[in-house]
JSON list of C-alpha atoms and ligand atoms in Angstrom, two decimals:
[
{"chain": "A", "resi": 1, "resn": "UNK", "atom": "CA", "xyz": [-33.58, 20.76, 131.53]},
{"chain": "A", "resi": 2, "resn": "UNK", "atom": "CA", "xyz": [-31.83, 20.13, 134.84]},
{"chain": "A", "resi": 3, "resn": "UNK", "atom": "CA", "xyz": [-28.14, 19.24, 135.09]},
{"chain": "A", "resi": 4, "resn": "UNK", "atom": "CA", "xyz": [-26.38, 18.16, 138.26]},
{"chain": "A", "resi": 5, "resn": "UNK", "atom": "CA", "xyz": [-22.71, 18.96, 138.61]},
{"chain": "A", "resi": 6, "resn": "UNK", "atom": "CA", "xyz": [-20.17, 17.91, 141.20]},
{"chain": "A", "resi": 7, "resn": "UNK", "atom": "CA", "xyz": [-16.44, 17.68, 141.74]},
{"chain": "A", "resi": 8, "resn": "UNK", "atom": "CA", "xyz": [-13.91, 16.71, 144.35]},
{"chain": "A", "resi": 9, "resn": "UNK", "atom": "CA", "xyz": [-11.36, 19.26, 145.66]},
{"chain": "A", "resi": 10, "resn": "UNK", "atom": "CA", "xyz": [-9.19, 18.82, 142.54]},
{"chain": "A", "resi": 11, "resn": "UNK", "atom": "CA", "xyz": [-12.05, 19.95, 140.33]},
{"chain": "A", "resi": 12, "resn": "UNK", "atom": "CA", "xyz": [-13.65, 22.95, 142.02]},
{"chain": "A", "resi": 13, "resn": "UNK", "atom": "CA", "xyz": [-12.01, 25.61, 139.82]},
{"chain": "A", "resi": 14, "resn": "UNK", "atom": "CA", "xyz": [-13.01, 23.76, 136.66]},
{"chain": "A", "resi": 15, "resn": "UNK", "atom": "CA", "xyz": [-16.50, 23.20, 138.08]},
{"chain": "A", "resi": 16, "resn": "UNK", "atom": "CA", "xyz": [-16.94, 26.98, 138.38]},
{"chain": "A", "resi": 17, "resn": "UNK", "atom": "CA", "xyz": [-15.77, 27.44, 134.78]},
{"chain": "A", "resi": 18, "resn": "UNK", "atom": "CA", "xyz": [-18.12, 24.75, 133.51]},
{"chain": "A", "resi": 19, "resn": "UNK", "atom": "CA", "xyz": [-21.02, 26.38, 135.39]},
{"chain": "A", "resi": 20, "resn": "UNK", "atom": "CA", "xyz": [-20.32, 29.61, 133.46]},
{"chain": "A", "resi": 21, "resn": "UNK", "atom": "CA", "xyz": [-20.54, 27.64, 130.22]},
{"chain": "A", "resi": 22, "resn": "UNK", "atom": "CA", "xyz": [-23.86, 26.12, 131.34]},
{"chain": "A", "resi": 23, "resn": "UNK", "atom": "CA", "xyz": [-25.16, 29.59, 132.19]},
{"chain": "A", "resi": 24, "resn": "UNK", "atom": "CA", "xyz": [-24.81, 30.56, 128.51]},
{"chain": "A", "resi": 25, "resn": "UNK", "atom": "CA", "xyz": [-28.04, 28.61, 127.99]},
{"chain": "A", "resi": 26, "resn": "UNK", "atom": "CA", "xyz": [-31.41, 29.85, 129.25]},
{"chain": "A", "resi": 27, "resn": "UNK", "atom": "CA", "xyz": [-33.16, 26.50, 129.32]},
{"chain": "A", "resi": 28, "resn": "UNK", "atom": "CA", "xyz": [-30.81, 24.95, 131.90]},
{"chain": "A", "resi": 29, "resn": "UNK", "atom": "CA", "xyz": [-31.25, 24.63, 135.64]},
{"chain": "A", "resi": 30, "resn": "UNK", "atom": "CA", "xyz": [-27.96, 23.69, 137.33]},
{"chain": "A", "resi": 31, "resn": "UNK", "atom": "CA", "xyz": [-27.77, 21.82, 140.62]},
{"chain": "A", "resi": 32, "resn": "UNK", "atom": "CA", "xyz": [-24.31, 21.98, 142.20]},
{"chain": "A", "resi": 33, "resn": "UNK", "atom": "CA", "xyz": [-23.84, 19.18, 144.73]},
{"chain": "A", "resi": 34, "resn": "UNK", "atom": "CA", "xyz": [-20.37, 20.43, 145.79]},
{"chain": "A", "resi": 35, "resn": "UNK", "atom": "CA", "xyz": [-17.71, 20.23, 146.86]},
{"chain": "A", "resi": 36, "resn": "UNK", "atom": "CA", "xyz": [-16.93, 23.86, 147.55]},
{"chain": "A", "resi": 37, "resn": "UNK", "atom": "CA", "xyz": [-13.40, 24.95, 148.43]},
{"chain": "A", "resi": 38, "resn": "UNK", "atom": "CA", "xyz": [-10.14, 23.06, 148.62]},
{"chain": "A", "resi": 39, "resn": "UNK", "atom": "CA", "xyz": [-10.73, 20.78, 151.61]},
{"chain": "A", "resi": 40, "resn": "UNK", "atom": "CA", "xyz": [-10.05, 17.20, 150.40]},
{"chain": "A", "resi": 41, "resn": "UNK", "atom": "CA", "xyz": [-13.14, 15.06, 149.84]},
{"chain": "A", "resi": 42, "resn": "UNK", "atom": "CA", "xyz": [-13.50, 11.56, 148.43]},
{"chain": "A", "resi": 43, "resn": "UNK", "atom": "CA", "xyz": [-14.55, 11.45, 144.78]},
{"chain": "A", "resi": 44, "resn": "UNK", "atom": "CA", "xyz": [-16.91, 8.44, 145.17]},
{"chain": "A", "resi": 45, "resn": "UNK", "atom": "CA", "xyz": [-19.13, 10.48, 147.52]},
{"chain": "A", "resi": 46, "resn": "UNK", "atom": "CA", "xyz": [-19.57, 13.27, 144.98]},
{"chain": "A", "resi": 47, "resn": "UNK", "atom": "CA", "xyz": [-20.00, 10.87, 142.06]},
{"chain": "A", "resi": 48, "resn": "UNK", "atom": "CA", "xyz": [-22.70, 8.97, 143.92]},
{"chain": "A", "resi": 49, "resn": "UNK", "atom": "CA", "xyz": [-24.65, 12.18, 144.60]},
{"chain": "A", "resi": 50, "resn": "UNK", "atom": "CA", "xyz": [-24.65, 13.27, 140.95]},
{"chain": "A", "resi": 51, "resn": "UNK", "atom": "CA", "xyz": [-25.31, 9.74, 139.68]},
{"chain": "A", "resi": 52, "resn": "UNK", "atom": "CA", "xyz": [-28.30, 9.36, 142.01]},
{"chain": "A", "resi": 53, "resn": "UNK", "atom": "CA", "xyz": [-29.74, 12.67, 140.78]},
{"chain": "A", "resi": 54, "resn": "UNK", "atom": "CA", "xyz": [-29.55, 11.38, 137.21]},
{"chain": "A", "resi": 55, "resn": "UNK", "atom": "CA", "xyz": [-30.60, 7.77, 137.87]},
{"chain": "A", "resi": 56, "resn": "UNK", "atom": "CA", "xyz": [-33.67, 8.98, 139.78]},
{"chain": "A", "resi": 57, "resn": "UNK", "atom": "CA", "xyz": [-34.66, 11.31, 136.95]},
{"chain": "A", "resi": 58, "resn": "UNK", "atom": "CA", "xyz": [-34.38, 14.43, 139.12]},
{"chain": "A", "resi": 59, "resn": "UNK", "atom": "CA", "xyz": [-31.74, 15.62, 136.66]},
{"chain": "A", "resi": 60, "resn": "UNK", "atom": "CA", "xyz": [-31.59, 14.67, 133.02]},
{"chain": "A", "resi": 61, "resn": "UNK", "atom": "CA", "xyz": [-27.79, 14.90, 132.85]},
{"chain": "A", "resi": 62, "resn": "UNK", "atom": "CA", "xyz": [-24.77, 15.15, 135.12]},
{"chain": "A", "resi": 63, "resn": "UNK", "atom": "CA", "xyz": [-21.24, 16.49, 134.93]},
{"chain": "A", "resi": 64, "resn": "UNK", "atom": "CA", "xyz": [-18.52, 15.12, 137.22]},
{"chain": "A", "resi": 65, "resn": "UNK", "atom": "CA", "xyz": [-15.01, 16.42, 137.70]},
{"chain": "A", "resi": 66, "resn": "UNK", "atom": "CA", "xyz": [-11.99, 15.12, 139.60]},
{"chain": "A", "resi": 67, "resn": "UNK", "atom": "CA", "xyz": [-8.25, 15.35, 138.98]},
{"chain": "A", "resi": 68, "resn": "UNK", "atom": "CA", "xyz": [-8.20, 12.85, 136.14]},
{"chain": "A", "resi": 69, "resn": "UNK", "atom": "CA", "xyz": [-11.93, 12.24, 135.69]},
{"chain": "A", "resi": 70, "resn": "UNK", "atom": "CA", "xyz": [-11.18, 8.54, 136.13]},
{"chain": "A", "resi": 71, "resn": "UNK", "atom": "CA", "xyz": [-12.27, 8.13, 139.74]},
{"chain": "A", "resi": 72, "resn": "UNK", "atom": "CA", "xyz": [-15.62, 9.87, 139.31]},
{"chain": "A", "resi": 73, "resn": "UNK", "atom": "CA", "xyz": [-16.39, 7.99, 136.09]},
{"chain": "A", "resi": 74, "resn": "UNK", "atom": "CA", "xyz": [-15.64, 4.60, 137.66]},
{"chain": "A", "resi": 75, "resn": "UNK", "atom": "CA", "xyz": [-17.83, 5.48, 140.66]},
{"chain": "A", "resi": 76, "resn": "UNK", "atom": "CA", "xyz": [-20.74, 6.87, 138.64]},
{"chain": "A", "resi": 77, "resn": "UNK", "atom": "CA", "xyz": [-20.82, 3.82, 136.37]},
{"chain": "A", "resi": 78, "resn": "UNK", "atom": "CA", "xyz": [-21.50, 1.62, 139.42]},
{"chain": "A", "resi": 79, "resn": "UNK", "atom": "CA", "xyz": [-25.02, 3.08, 139.62]},
{"chain": "A", "resi": 80, "resn": "UNK", "atom": "CA", "xyz": [-27.67, 1.34, 137.55]},
{"chain": "A", "resi": 81, "resn": "UNK", "atom": "CA", "xyz": [-28.85, 3.43, 134.62]},
{"chain": "A", "resi": 82, "resn": "UNK", "atom": "CA", "xyz": [-25.72, 5.56, 134.48]},
{"chain": "A", "resi": 83, "resn": "UNK", "atom": "CA", "xyz": [-23.63, 5.80, 131.36]},
{"chain": "A", "resi": 84, "resn": "UNK", "atom": "CA", "xyz": [-20.76, 8.08, 132.35]},
{"chain": "A", "resi": 85, "resn": "UNK", "atom": "CA", "xyz": [-18.21, 8.99, 129.66]},
{"chain": "A", "resi": 86, "resn": "UNK", "atom": "CA", "xyz": [-14.81, 10.44, 130.50]},
{"chain": "A", "resi": 87, "resn": "UNK", "atom": "CA", "xyz": [-13.94, 12.82, 127.68]},
{"chain": "A", "resi": 88, "resn": "UNK", "atom": "CA", "xyz": [-10.78, 14.79, 127.02]},
{"chain": "A", "resi": 89, "resn": "UNK", "atom": "CA", "xyz": [-11.59, 15.75, 123.44]},
{"chain": "A", "resi": 90, "resn": "UNK", "atom": "CA", "xyz": [-14.53, 17.21, 121.54]},
{"chain": "A", "resi": 91, "resn": "UNK", "atom": "CA", "xyz": [-15.02, 14.27, 119.17]},
{"chain": "A", "resi": 92, "resn": "UNK", "atom": "CA", "xyz": [-15.43, 11.80, 122.05]},
{"chain": "A", "resi": 93, "resn": "UNK", "atom": "CA", "xyz": [-17.92, 14.12, 123.78]},
{"chain": "A", "resi": 94, "resn": "UNK", "atom": "CA", "xyz": [-20.00, 14.28, 120.61]},
{"chain": "A", "resi": 95, "resn": "UNK", "atom": "CA", "xyz": [-19.94, 10.51, 120.10]},
{"chain": "A", "resi": 96, "resn": "UNK", "atom": "CA", "xyz": [-20.67, 9.84, 123.78]},
{"chain": "A", "resi": 97, "resn": "UNK", "atom": "CA", "xyz": [-24.07, 11.46, 123.22]},
{"chain": "A", "resi": 98, "resn": "UNK", "atom": "CA", "xyz": [-24.76, 10.26, 119.65]},
{"chain": "A", "resi": 99, "resn": "UNK", "atom": "CA", "xyz": [-23.77, 6.59, 120.04]},
{"chain": "A", "resi": 100, "resn": "UNK", "atom": "CA", "xyz": [-23.57, 5.87, 123.79]},
{"chain": "A", "resi": 101, "resn": "UNK", "atom": "CA", "xyz": [-26.36, 8.09, 125.11]},
{"chain": "A", "resi": 102, "resn": "UNK", "atom": "CA", "xyz": [-24.01, 9.08, 127.93]},
{"chain": "A", "resi": 103, "resn": "UNK", "atom": "CA", "xyz": [-26.02, 10.72, 130.68]},
{"chain": "A", "resi": 104, "resn": "UNK", "atom": "CA", "xyz": [-23.01, 11.87, 132.68]},
{"chain": "A", "resi": 105, "resn": "UNK", "atom": "CA", "xyz": [-19.92, 13.60, 131.34]},
{"chain": "A", "resi": 106, "resn": "UNK", "atom": "CA", "xyz": [-16.70, 13.21, 133.35]},
{"chain": "A", "resi": 107, "resn": "UNK", "atom": "CA", "xyz": [-13.81, 15.66, 133.02]},
{"chain": "A", "resi": 108, "resn": "UNK", "atom": "CA", "xyz": [-10.26, 15.61, 134.36]},
{"chain": "A", "resi": 109, "resn": "UNK", "atom": "CA", "xyz": [-9.33, 19.00, 135.82]},
{"chain": "A", "resi": 110, "resn": "UNK", "atom": "CA", "xyz": [-5.63, 18.11, 135.85]},
{"chain": "A", "resi": 111, "resn": "UNK", "atom": "CA", "xyz": [-5.78, 16.82, 132.30]},
{"chain": "A", "resi": 112, "resn": "UNK", "atom": "CA", "xyz": [-7.51, 19.49, 130.24]},
{"chain": "A", "resi": 113, "resn": "UNK", "atom": "CA", "xyz": [-7.64, 23.28, 130.36]},
{"chain": "A", "resi": 114, "resn": "UNK", "atom": "CA", "xyz": [-10.69, 25.51, 130.87]},
{"chain": "A", "resi": 115, "resn": "UNK", "atom": "CA", "xyz": [-11.06, 26.34, 127.17]},
{"chain": "A", "resi": 116, "resn": "UNK", "atom": "CA", "xyz": [-11.10, 22.74, 125.99]},
{"chain": "A", "resi": 117, "resn": "UNK", "atom": "CA", "xyz": [-13.40, 21.74, 128.85]},
{"chain": "A", "resi": 118, "resn": "UNK", "atom": "CA", "xyz": [-15.90, 24.37, 127.70]},
{"chain": "A", "resi": 119, "resn": "UNK", "atom": "CA", "xyz": [-15.81, 23.08, 124.12]},
{"chain": "A", "resi": 120, "resn": "UNK", "atom": "CA", "xyz": [-16.28, 19.50, 125.36]},
{"chain": "A", "resi": 121, "resn": "UNK", "atom": "CA", "xyz": [-19.30, 20.52, 127.43]},
{"chain": "A", "resi": 122, "resn": "UNK", "atom": "CA", "xyz": [-20.84, 22.43, 124.50]},
{"chain": "A", "resi": 123, "resn": "UNK", "atom": "CA", "xyz": [-20.33, 19.45, 122.14]},
{"chain": "A", "resi": 124, "resn": "UNK", "atom": "CA", "xyz": [-21.86, 17.08, 124.67]},
{"chain": "A", "resi": 125, "resn": "UNK", "atom": "CA", "xyz": [-24.93, 19.29, 125.17]},
{"chain": "A", "resi": 126, "resn": "UNK", "atom": "CA", "xyz": [-25.41, 20.05, 121.47]},
{"chain": "A", "resi": 127, "resn": "UNK", "atom": "CA", "xyz": [-25.60, 16.43, 120.34]},
{"chain": "A", "resi": 128, "resn": "UNK", "atom": "CA", "xyz": [-28.41, 13.96, 120.76]},
{"chain": "A", "resi": 129, "resn": "UNK", "atom": "CA", "xyz": [-28.57, 10.19, 120.95]},
{"chain": "A", "resi": 130, "resn": "UNK", "atom": "CA", "xyz": [-29.17, 8.61, 117.55]},
{"chain": "A", "resi": 131, "resn": "UNK", "atom": "CA", "xyz": [-31.66, 6.38, 119.32]},
{"chain": "A", "resi": 132, "resn": "UNK", "atom": "CA", "xyz": [-32.58, 3.91, 116.61]},
{"chain": "A", "resi": 133, "resn": "UNK", "atom": "CA", "xyz": [-31.25, 0.60, 115.29]},
{"chain": "A", "resi": 134, "resn": "UNK", "atom": "CA", "xyz": [-27.82, -0.56, 116.31]},
{"chain": "A", "resi": 135, "resn": "UNK", "atom": "CA", "xyz": [-27.14, 2.15, 118.88]},
{"chain": "A", "resi": 136, "resn": "UNK", "atom": "CA", "xyz": [-30.36, 1.49, 120.79]},
{"chain": "A", "resi": 137, "resn": "UNK", "atom": "CA", "xyz": [-29.71, -2.26, 120.61]},
{"chain": "A", "resi": 138, "resn": "UNK", "atom": "CA", "xyz": [-26.30, -1.75, 122.20]},
{"chain": "A", "resi": 139, "resn": "UNK", "atom": "CA", "xyz": [-27.70, 0.46, 124.96]},
{"chain": "A", "resi": 140, "resn": "UNK", "atom": "CA", "xyz": [-30.33, -2.23, 125.62]},
{"chain": "A", "resi": 141, "resn": "UNK", "atom": "CA", "xyz": [-27.48, -4.72, 126.01]},
{"chain": "A", "resi": 142, "resn": "UNK", "atom": "CA", "xyz": [-25.82, -2.46, 128.58]},
{"chain": "A", "resi": 143, "resn": "UNK", "atom": "CA", "xyz": [-29.07, -2.41, 130.55]},
{"chain": "A", "resi": 144, "resn": "UNK", "atom": "CA", "xyz": [-29.25, -6.20, 130.26]},
{"chain": "A", "resi": 145, "resn": "UNK", "atom": "CA", "xyz": [-25.73, -6.54, 131.69]},
{"chain": "A", "resi": 146, "resn": "UNK", "atom": "CA", "xyz": [-26.81, -4.35, 134.64]},
{"chain": "A", "resi": 147, "resn": "UNK", "atom": "CA", "xyz": [-29.86, -6.47, 135.33]},
{"chain": "A", "resi": 148, "resn": "UNK", "atom": "CA", "xyz": [-27.79, -9.70, 135.28]},
{"chain": "A", "resi": 149, "resn": "UNK", "atom": "CA", "xyz": [-25.10, -8.37, 137.67]},
{"chain": "B", "resi": 201, "resn": "RB5", "atom": "C1", "xyz": [-7.33, 13.49, 144.16]},
{"chain": "B", "resi": 201, "resn": "RB5", "atom": "O1", "xyz": [-6.03, 13.75, 144.50]},
{"chain": "B", "resi": 201, "resn": "RB5", "atom": "C2", "xyz": [-7.39, 12.62, 142.90]},
{"chain": "B", "resi": 201, "resn": "RB5", "atom": "O2", "xyz": [-6.95, 11.33, 143.19]},
{"chain": "B", "resi": 201, "resn": "RB5", "atom": "C3", "xyz": [-8.78, 12.61, 142.32]},
{"chain": "B", "resi": 201, "resn": "RB5", "atom": "O3", "xyz": [-9.16, 13.91, 142.03]},
{"chain": "B", "resi": 201, "resn": "RB5", "atom": "C4", "xyz": [-8.98, 11.84, 141.03]},
{"chain": "B", "resi": 201, "resn": "RB5", "atom": "O4", "xyz": [-8.03, 12.18, 140.08]},
{"chain": "B", "resi": 201, "resn": "RB5", "atom": "C5", "xyz": [-9.20, 10.40, 141.14]},
{"chain": "B", "resi": 201, "resn": "RB5", "atom": "O5", "xyz": [-9.46, 9.70, 140.14]}
]
């Protein structure tokens, strides 16, 4: 499985930590789209890169990080086919996969610490979409909203 990861300047340290968590797994290929270093960049540019990787199918999942996680999640959700969930707790990360089939996880580097971020990423990876019945119907409705707008 391939995962794309990206952050703005506020998220580079957490991005490196999250990459270590991803490296715990042998079946993962990680594509880091940047940014690297502390030079300020605009979060929509990074979010668009990761979202395009996922929407095109080149990566199955994405992880986006900015200061709050809000900017990157708003930007990623502008791309058709993206369901980006901003999570600051383990329960939400689990439900974002099980009920919402979130294909991008957003994290706020100025909101949560490294330890919690790692647990959130593990919970998100370890859970699968319960893709039958009401949950699938609701995802289909999200796709319908995209096609109408
Ligand atoms: C950058 O200072 C900050 O605004 C950005 O990382 C993010 O929090 C935006 O939502």
